[in-house]
XYZ file of C-alpha atoms in Angstrom:
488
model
C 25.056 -22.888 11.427
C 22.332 -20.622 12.519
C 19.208 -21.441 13.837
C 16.027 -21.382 11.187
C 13.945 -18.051 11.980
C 10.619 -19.298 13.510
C 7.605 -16.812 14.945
C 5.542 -18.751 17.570
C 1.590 -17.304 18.239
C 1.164 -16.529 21.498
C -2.366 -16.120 20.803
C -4.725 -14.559 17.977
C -7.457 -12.418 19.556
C -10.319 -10.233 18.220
C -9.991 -6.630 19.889
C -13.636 -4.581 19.249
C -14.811 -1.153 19.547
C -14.925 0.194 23.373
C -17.578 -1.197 25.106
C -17.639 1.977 27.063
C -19.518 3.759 23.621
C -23.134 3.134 22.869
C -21.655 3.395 19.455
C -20.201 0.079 19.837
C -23.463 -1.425 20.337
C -25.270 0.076 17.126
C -25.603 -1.825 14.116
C -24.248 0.343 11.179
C -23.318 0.049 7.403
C -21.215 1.724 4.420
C -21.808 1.094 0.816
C -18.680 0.797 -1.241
C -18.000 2.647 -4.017
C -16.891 1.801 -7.669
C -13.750 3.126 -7.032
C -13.785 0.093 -4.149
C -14.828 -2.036 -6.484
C -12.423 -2.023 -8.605
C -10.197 -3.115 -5.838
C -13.088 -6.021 -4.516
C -10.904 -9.457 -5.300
C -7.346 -7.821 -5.372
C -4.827 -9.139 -2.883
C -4.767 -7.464 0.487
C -2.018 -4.585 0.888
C 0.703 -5.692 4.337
C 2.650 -3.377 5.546
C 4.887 -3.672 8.616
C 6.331 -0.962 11.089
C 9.363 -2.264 12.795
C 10.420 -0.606 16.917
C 13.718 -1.155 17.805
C 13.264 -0.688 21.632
C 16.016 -3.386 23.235
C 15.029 -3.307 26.422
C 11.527 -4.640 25.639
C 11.441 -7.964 27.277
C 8.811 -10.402 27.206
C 7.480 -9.388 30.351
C 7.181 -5.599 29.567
C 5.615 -6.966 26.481
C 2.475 -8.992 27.087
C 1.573 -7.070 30.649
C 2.124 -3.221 29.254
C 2.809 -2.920 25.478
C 0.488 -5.135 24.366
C -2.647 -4.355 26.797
C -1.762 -0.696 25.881
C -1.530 -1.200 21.717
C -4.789 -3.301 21.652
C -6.906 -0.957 24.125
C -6.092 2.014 21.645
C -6.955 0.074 18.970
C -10.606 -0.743 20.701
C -11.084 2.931 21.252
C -9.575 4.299 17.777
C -12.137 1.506 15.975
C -15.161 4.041 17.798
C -13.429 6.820 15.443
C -13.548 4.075 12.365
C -16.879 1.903 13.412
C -17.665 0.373 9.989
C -14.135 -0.866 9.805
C -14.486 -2.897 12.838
C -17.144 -4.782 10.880
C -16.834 -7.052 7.559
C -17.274 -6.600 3.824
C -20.329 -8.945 3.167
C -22.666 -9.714 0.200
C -25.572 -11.740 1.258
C -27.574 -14.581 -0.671
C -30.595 -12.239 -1.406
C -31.333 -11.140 -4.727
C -32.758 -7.535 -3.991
C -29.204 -6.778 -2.858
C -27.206 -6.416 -5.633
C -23.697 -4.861 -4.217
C -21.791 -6.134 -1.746
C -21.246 -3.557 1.748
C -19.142 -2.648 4.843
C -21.168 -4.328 7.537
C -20.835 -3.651 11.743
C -22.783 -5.437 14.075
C -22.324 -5.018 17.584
C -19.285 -7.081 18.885
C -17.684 -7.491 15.296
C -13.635 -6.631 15.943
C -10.847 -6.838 14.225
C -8.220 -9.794 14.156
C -5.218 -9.180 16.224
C -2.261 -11.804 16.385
C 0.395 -11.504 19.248
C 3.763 -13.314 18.199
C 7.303 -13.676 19.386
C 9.719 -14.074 17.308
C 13.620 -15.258 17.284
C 15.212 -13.669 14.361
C 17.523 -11.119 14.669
C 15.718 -7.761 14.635
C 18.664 -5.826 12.785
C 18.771 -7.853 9.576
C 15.329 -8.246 9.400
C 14.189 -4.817 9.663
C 17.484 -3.540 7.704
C 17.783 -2.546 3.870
C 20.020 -4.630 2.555
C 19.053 -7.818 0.146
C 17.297 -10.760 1.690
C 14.347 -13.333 0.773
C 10.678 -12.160 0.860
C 9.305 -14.630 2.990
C 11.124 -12.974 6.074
C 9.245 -10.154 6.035
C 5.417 -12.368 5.224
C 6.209 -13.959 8.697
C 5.208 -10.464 10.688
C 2.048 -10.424 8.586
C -1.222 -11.539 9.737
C -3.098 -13.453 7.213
C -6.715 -11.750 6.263
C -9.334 -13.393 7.170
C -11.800 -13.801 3.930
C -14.344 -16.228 2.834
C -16.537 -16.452 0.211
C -19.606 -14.551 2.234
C -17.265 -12.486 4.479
C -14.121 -10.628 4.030
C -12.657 -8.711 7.276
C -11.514 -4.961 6.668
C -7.891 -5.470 8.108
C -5.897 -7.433 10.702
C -2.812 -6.763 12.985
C 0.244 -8.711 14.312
C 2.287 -7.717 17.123
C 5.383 -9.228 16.896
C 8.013 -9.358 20.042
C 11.454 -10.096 18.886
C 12.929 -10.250 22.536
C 15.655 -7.198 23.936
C 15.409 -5.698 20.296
C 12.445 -4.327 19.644
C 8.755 -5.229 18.175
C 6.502 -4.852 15.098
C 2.887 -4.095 13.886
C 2.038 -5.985 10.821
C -1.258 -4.938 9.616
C -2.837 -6.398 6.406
C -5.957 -4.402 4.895
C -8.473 -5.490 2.251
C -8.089 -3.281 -0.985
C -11.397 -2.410 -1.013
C -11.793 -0.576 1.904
C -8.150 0.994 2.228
C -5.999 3.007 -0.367
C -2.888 3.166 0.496
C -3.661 6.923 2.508
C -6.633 5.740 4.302
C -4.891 2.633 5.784
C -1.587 4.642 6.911
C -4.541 7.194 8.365
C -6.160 4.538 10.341
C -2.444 3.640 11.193
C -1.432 7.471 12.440
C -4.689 7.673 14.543
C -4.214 4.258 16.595
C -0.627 5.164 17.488
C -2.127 9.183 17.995
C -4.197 7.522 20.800
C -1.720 5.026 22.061
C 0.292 8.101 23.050
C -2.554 10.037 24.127
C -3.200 6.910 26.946
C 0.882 6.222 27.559
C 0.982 10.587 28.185
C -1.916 10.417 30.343
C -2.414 7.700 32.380
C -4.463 9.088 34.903
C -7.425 10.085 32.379
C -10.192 7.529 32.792
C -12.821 8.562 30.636
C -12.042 6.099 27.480
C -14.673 7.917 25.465
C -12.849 11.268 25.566
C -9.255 10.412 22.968
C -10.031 13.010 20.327
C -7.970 12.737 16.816
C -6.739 15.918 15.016
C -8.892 16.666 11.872
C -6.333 15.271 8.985
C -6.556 11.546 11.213
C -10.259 12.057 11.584
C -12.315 10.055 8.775
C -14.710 11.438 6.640
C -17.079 8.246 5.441
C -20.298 10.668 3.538
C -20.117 7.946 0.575
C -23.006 10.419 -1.260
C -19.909 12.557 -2.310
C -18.481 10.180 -4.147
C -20.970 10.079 -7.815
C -20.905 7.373 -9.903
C -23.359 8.933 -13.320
C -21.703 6.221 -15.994
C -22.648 2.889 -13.340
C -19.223 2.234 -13.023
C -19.971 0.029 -9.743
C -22.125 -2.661 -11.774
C -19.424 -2.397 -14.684
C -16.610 -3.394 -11.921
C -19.190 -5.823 -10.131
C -19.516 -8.038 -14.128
C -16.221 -7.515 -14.560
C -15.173 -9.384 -11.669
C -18.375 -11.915 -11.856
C -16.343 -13.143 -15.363
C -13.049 -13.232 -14.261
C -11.610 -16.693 -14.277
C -8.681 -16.299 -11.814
C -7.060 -18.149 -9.674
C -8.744 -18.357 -6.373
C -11.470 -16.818 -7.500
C -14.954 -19.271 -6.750
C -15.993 -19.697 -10.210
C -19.278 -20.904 -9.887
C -20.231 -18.544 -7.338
C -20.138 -14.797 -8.277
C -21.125 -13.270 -5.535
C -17.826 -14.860 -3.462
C -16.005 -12.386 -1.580
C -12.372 -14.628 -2.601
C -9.429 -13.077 -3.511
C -7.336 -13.884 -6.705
C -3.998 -15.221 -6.399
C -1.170 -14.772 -9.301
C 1.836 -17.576 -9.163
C 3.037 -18.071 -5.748
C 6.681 -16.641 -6.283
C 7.212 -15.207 -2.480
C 9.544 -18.078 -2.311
C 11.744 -17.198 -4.676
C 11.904 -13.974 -4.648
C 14.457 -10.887 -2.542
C 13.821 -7.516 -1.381
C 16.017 -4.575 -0.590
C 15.682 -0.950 0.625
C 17.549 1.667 -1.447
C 17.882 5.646 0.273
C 17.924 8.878 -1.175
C 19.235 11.613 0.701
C 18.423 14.946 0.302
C 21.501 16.047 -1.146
C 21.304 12.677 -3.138
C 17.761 14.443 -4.319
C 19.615 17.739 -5.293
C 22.694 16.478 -7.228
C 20.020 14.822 -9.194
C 17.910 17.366 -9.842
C 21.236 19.875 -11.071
C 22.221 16.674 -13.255
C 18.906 16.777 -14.557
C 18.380 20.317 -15.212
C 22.097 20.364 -16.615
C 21.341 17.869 -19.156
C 17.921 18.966 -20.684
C 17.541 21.869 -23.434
C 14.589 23.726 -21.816
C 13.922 22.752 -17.744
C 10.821 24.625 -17.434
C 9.481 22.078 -14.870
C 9.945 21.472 -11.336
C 11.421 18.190 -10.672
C 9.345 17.211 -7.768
C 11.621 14.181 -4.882
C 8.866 11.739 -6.444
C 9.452 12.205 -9.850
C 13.621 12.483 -9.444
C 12.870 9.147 -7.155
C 10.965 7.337 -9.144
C 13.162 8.285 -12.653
C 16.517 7.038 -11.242
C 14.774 3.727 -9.432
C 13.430 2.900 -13.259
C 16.991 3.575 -14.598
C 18.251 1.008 -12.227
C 15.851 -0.956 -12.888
C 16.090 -0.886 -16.426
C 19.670 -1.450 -17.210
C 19.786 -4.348 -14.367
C 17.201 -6.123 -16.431
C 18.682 -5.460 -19.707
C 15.728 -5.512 -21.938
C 15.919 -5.194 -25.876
C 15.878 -1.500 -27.034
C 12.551 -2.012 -28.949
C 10.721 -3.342 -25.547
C 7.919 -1.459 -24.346
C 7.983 0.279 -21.178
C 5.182 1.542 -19.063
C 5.768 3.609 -15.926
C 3.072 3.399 -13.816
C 2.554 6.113 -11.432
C -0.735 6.101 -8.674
C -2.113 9.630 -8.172
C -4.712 10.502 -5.091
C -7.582 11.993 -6.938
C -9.625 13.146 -4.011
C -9.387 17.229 -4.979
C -9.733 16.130 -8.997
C -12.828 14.602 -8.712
C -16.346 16.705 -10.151
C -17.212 18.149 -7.454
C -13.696 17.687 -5.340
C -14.549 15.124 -2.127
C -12.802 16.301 1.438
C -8.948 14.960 1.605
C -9.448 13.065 4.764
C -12.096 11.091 2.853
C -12.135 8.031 3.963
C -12.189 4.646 1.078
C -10.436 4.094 -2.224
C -9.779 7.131 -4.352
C -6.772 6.784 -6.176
C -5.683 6.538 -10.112
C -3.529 5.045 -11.817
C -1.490 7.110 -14.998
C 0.676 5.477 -17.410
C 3.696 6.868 -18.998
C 4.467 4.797 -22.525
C 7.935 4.475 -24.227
C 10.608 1.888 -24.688
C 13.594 0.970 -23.561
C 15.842 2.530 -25.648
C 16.019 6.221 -24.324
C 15.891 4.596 -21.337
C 19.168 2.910 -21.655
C 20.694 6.223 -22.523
C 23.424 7.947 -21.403
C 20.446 10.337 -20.298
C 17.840 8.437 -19.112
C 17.171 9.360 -15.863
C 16.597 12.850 -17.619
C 14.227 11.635 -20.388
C 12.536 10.003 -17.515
C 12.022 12.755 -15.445
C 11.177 15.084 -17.935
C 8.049 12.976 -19.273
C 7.032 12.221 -15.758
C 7.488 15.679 -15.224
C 5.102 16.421 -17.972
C 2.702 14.110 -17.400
C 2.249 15.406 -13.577
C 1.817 18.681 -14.385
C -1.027 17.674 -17.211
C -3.253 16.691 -14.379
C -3.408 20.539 -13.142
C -4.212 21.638 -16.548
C -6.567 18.924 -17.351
C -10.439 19.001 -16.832
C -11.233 17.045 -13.370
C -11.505 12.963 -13.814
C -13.804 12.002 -16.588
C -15.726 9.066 -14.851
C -16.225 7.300 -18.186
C -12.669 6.918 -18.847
C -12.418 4.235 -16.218
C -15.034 1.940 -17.621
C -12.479 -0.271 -19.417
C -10.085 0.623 -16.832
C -10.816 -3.041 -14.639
C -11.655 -5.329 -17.667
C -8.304 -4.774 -19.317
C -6.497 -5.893 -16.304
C -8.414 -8.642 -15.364
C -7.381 -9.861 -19.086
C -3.992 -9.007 -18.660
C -4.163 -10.785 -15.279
C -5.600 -13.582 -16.637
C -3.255 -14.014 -19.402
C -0.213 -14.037 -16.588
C -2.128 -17.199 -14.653
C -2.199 -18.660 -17.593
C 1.495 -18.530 -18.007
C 1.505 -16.751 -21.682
C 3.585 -14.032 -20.913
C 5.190 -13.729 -24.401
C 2.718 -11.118 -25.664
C 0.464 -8.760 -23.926
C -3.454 -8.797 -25.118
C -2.818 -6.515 -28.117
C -0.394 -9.020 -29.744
C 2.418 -7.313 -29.356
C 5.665 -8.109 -27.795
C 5.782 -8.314 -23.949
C 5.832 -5.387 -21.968
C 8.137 -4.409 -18.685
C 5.233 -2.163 -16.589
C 7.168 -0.810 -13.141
C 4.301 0.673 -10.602
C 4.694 2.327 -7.188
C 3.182 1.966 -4.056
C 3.256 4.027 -0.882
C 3.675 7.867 -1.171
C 6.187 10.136 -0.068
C 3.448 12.050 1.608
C 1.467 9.001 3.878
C 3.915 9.900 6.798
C 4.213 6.368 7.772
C 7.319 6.962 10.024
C 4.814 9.402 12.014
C 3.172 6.498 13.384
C 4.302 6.870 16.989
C 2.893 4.518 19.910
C 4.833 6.246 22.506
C 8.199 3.699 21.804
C 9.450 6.354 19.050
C 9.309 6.494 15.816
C 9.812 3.481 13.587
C 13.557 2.450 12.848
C 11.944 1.140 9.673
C 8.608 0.946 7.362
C 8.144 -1.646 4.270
C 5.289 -2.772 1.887
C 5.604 -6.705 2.431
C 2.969 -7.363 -0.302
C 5.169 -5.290 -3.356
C 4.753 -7.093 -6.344
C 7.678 -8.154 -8.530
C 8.949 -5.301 -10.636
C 7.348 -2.738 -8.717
C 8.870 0.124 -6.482
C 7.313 1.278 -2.903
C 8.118 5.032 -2.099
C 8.055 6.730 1.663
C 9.777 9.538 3.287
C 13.216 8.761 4.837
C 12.858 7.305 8.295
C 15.395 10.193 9.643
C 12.585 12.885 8.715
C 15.498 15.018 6.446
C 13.632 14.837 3.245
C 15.129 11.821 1.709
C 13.045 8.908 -0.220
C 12.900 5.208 1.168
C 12.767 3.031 -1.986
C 11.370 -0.615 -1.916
C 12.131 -3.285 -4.709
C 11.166 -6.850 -5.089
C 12.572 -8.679 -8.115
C 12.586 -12.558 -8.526
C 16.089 -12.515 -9.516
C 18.358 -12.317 -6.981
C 21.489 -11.180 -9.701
C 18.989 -8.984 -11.044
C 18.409 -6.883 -8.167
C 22.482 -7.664 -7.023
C 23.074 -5.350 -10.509
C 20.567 -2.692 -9.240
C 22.132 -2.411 -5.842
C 25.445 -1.754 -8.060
C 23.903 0.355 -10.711
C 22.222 2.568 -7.809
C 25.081 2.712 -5.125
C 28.048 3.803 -7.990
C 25.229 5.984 -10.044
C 24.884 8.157 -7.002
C 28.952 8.438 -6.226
C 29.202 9.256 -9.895
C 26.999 12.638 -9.667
């Protein structure tokens, strides 16, 4: 029988801005926005990069890679100050919003591990239990007067390679800024690895899309959407959430299912991508739309998903796709700005056409549409969103409550399949002088939902992520998937 996987701490450490910098020693603050507020009690977002590297021993480990990975991470924090501090929402009346707060020798939380499982299964694709993947994930720290920004955990898994966990608060990161923050640290791990000889730790410049722009006074809020958010969340009766205080910085937390529940990784090639697209095309009446890797990706993954859960024809279905509305915004904000500022657009049917013969085409053609509304529409309407946060802290509620039946219109239950991650975040660009990663997952995807990246081999293929409770359930999607795509 084999051995139970177990990750011993070798030690957990707080790493801070260089002390070389005068910045380091400056107080300094950032207001959040209400597009961070909508975000303020959600769970934090993990992600981990795995290195396959296996002739990394433990030695080569804790006196080079690790010195090297947290001394980047000291000086990229100068290039990120406020995120070296804490979110924090003092007992004082006059201030009525919560903030980003650095004070000199605040630092992030860095964990170094070692772990015995076998680096090749747990880094691969194929099915296996959640939990694995939670152990390479540092837990955030967050009380109810103090939440930290994000946290890291180096991981050795001896003569196979390593991993950087990192777990970031919602509020501070979408899921660009925190793979930007990500891509800079490794930027300037390689900058020290290539030259060694350079002494001057103040002098590790960042190219302008890794550089952060934090102006907040771009970002307008005319309808007093922050306040709406801040009530919103002061009501909700969640659990985790300290009820009686409601200026607590606590996160909610749904049912604990991470022990029952499996992941796998499912790949799209690129010609995977194009026999898709010609089935697609072949299929509709009038393809006068481009049908973008994302939306081809994202249509057959719902398929899958679809027919593996079997559904009634009549059930409701919501797509949920995540759009970066940085350039939609009244006046547009720069696109390395730096904070939340993403959207979320739903896509309504029912299962039915989805279960079609064509369904990947129906799909595709309605996300299709749908995308290529937001370049005709007028920029984002600020008081659209004002309902936006209530309505899922109801919906949320409803879940904890276990009523799952009916959805808070009274009608029958709903199947809702969201993405996270991007094809465009680059994630397998964050290089720390080891290579590139041999592999890149969400570890905090939600059941029923699908992550998205670029294929690790950089040939324009999609990386597709899926958590699902039921293991036969996402058995059936590995079979629906895997013959779909021999079947083009």
């Amino acid at each position: 029988m084999a051995s139970e996987t177990s990750v011993n701490i070798l030690e957990v450490t707080r790493v801070t801005p260089s002390l070389h910098s005068p910045k380091s020693s400056t107080e300094c603050s950032l207001p959040l926005t209400f597009s961070d507020f909508h975000w303020l009690k959600f769970h934090p977002v993990d992600r981990v990069f795995f290195y396959e590297l296996t002739d990394l021993t433990p030695t080569f480990f804790n006196s080079t890679l690790v010195p090297k990975l947290k001394r980047s991470l000291s000086l990229t924090l100068l290039h990120f100050l406020p995120f070296a501090g804490n979110i924090t929402w003092p007992d004082d009346q006059r201030i009525i919003k919560p903030f980003i707060l650095y004070t000199p020798n605040d630092g992030v939380s860095v964990t170094v591990a070692e772990s015995n499982a076998d680096f090749t299964d747990i880094s691969g694709n194929q099915i296996r239990e959640v939990v694995k993947s939670s152990l390479y994930v540092p837990e955030l720290p967050v009380s109810d007067s103090k939440a930290a920004t994000i946290a890291f955990q180096i991981t050795l898994f001896p003569n196979q390679g390593f991993s950087i966990g990192v777990s970031s608060h919602h509020a501070v990161f979408d899921g660009k800024s925190v793979t930007v923050f990500i891509r800079a640290w490794a930027s300037i791990c390689k900058q020290i690895q290539d030259h060694q000889h350079h002494q001057n730790t103040d002098s590790y410049s960042l190219p302008e899309e890794l550089t952060p722009f934090l102006d907040r006074t771009v970002f307008q809020d005319p309808y007093g959407l922050d306040m709406i958010y801040l009530k919103n969340w002061s009501e909700a009766k969640l659990p985790g959430l300290n009820l009686n205080n409601p200026r607590s910085l606590k996160l909610f937390q749904l049912k604990d299912s991470i022990e029952n529940s499996f992941r796998a990784t499912f790949v799209l090639n690129l010609e995977d991508i194009k026999k898709l697209r010609r089935k697609i095309v072949s299929e509709l009446d009038n393809p006068d739309n481009y049908f973008s890797r994302f939306v081809i990706s994202y249509s057959y993954a719902s398929v899958c998903l679809i027919k593996a859960i079997k559904p009634e024809k009549k059930t409701r279905v919501i797509l949920v796709f995540t759009a970066d509305i940085r350039a939609r915004l009244s006046p547009p904000i720069p696109a390395n700005y730096f904070g939340n500022c993403v959207r979320s657009y739903p896509m309504y049917t029912e299962a039915e056409p989805i279960l079609a013969q064509n369904g990947v085409s129906f799909v595709a053609e309605k996300l299709s549409e749908r995308i290529k509304r937001l370049e005709t529409e007028p920029p984002v309407i600020y008081e659209e969103a004002k309902d936006q946060l209530g309505r899922y802290i109801k919906v949320m509620e409803q879940m904890a409550s276990g009523d799952e039946k009916q959805d808070v219109t009274g009608e029958p239950k709903v199947i809702a399949i969201g993405t996270a991650g991007s094809t465009n975040f680059q994630v397998y660009g964050a290089e720390f002088g080891q290579g590139k990663p041999k592999k890149v997952e969400v570890s905090s995807l939600e059941n029923g939902s699908i992550s998205m990246a670029e294929s690790g081999d950089g040939n324009g293929g999609v990386e597709i992520g899926l958590v699902l409770e039921n293991k036969d359930e996402l058995e059936k999607f590995d079979f629906l998937f895997v013959n779909g795509l021999k079947n083009l």
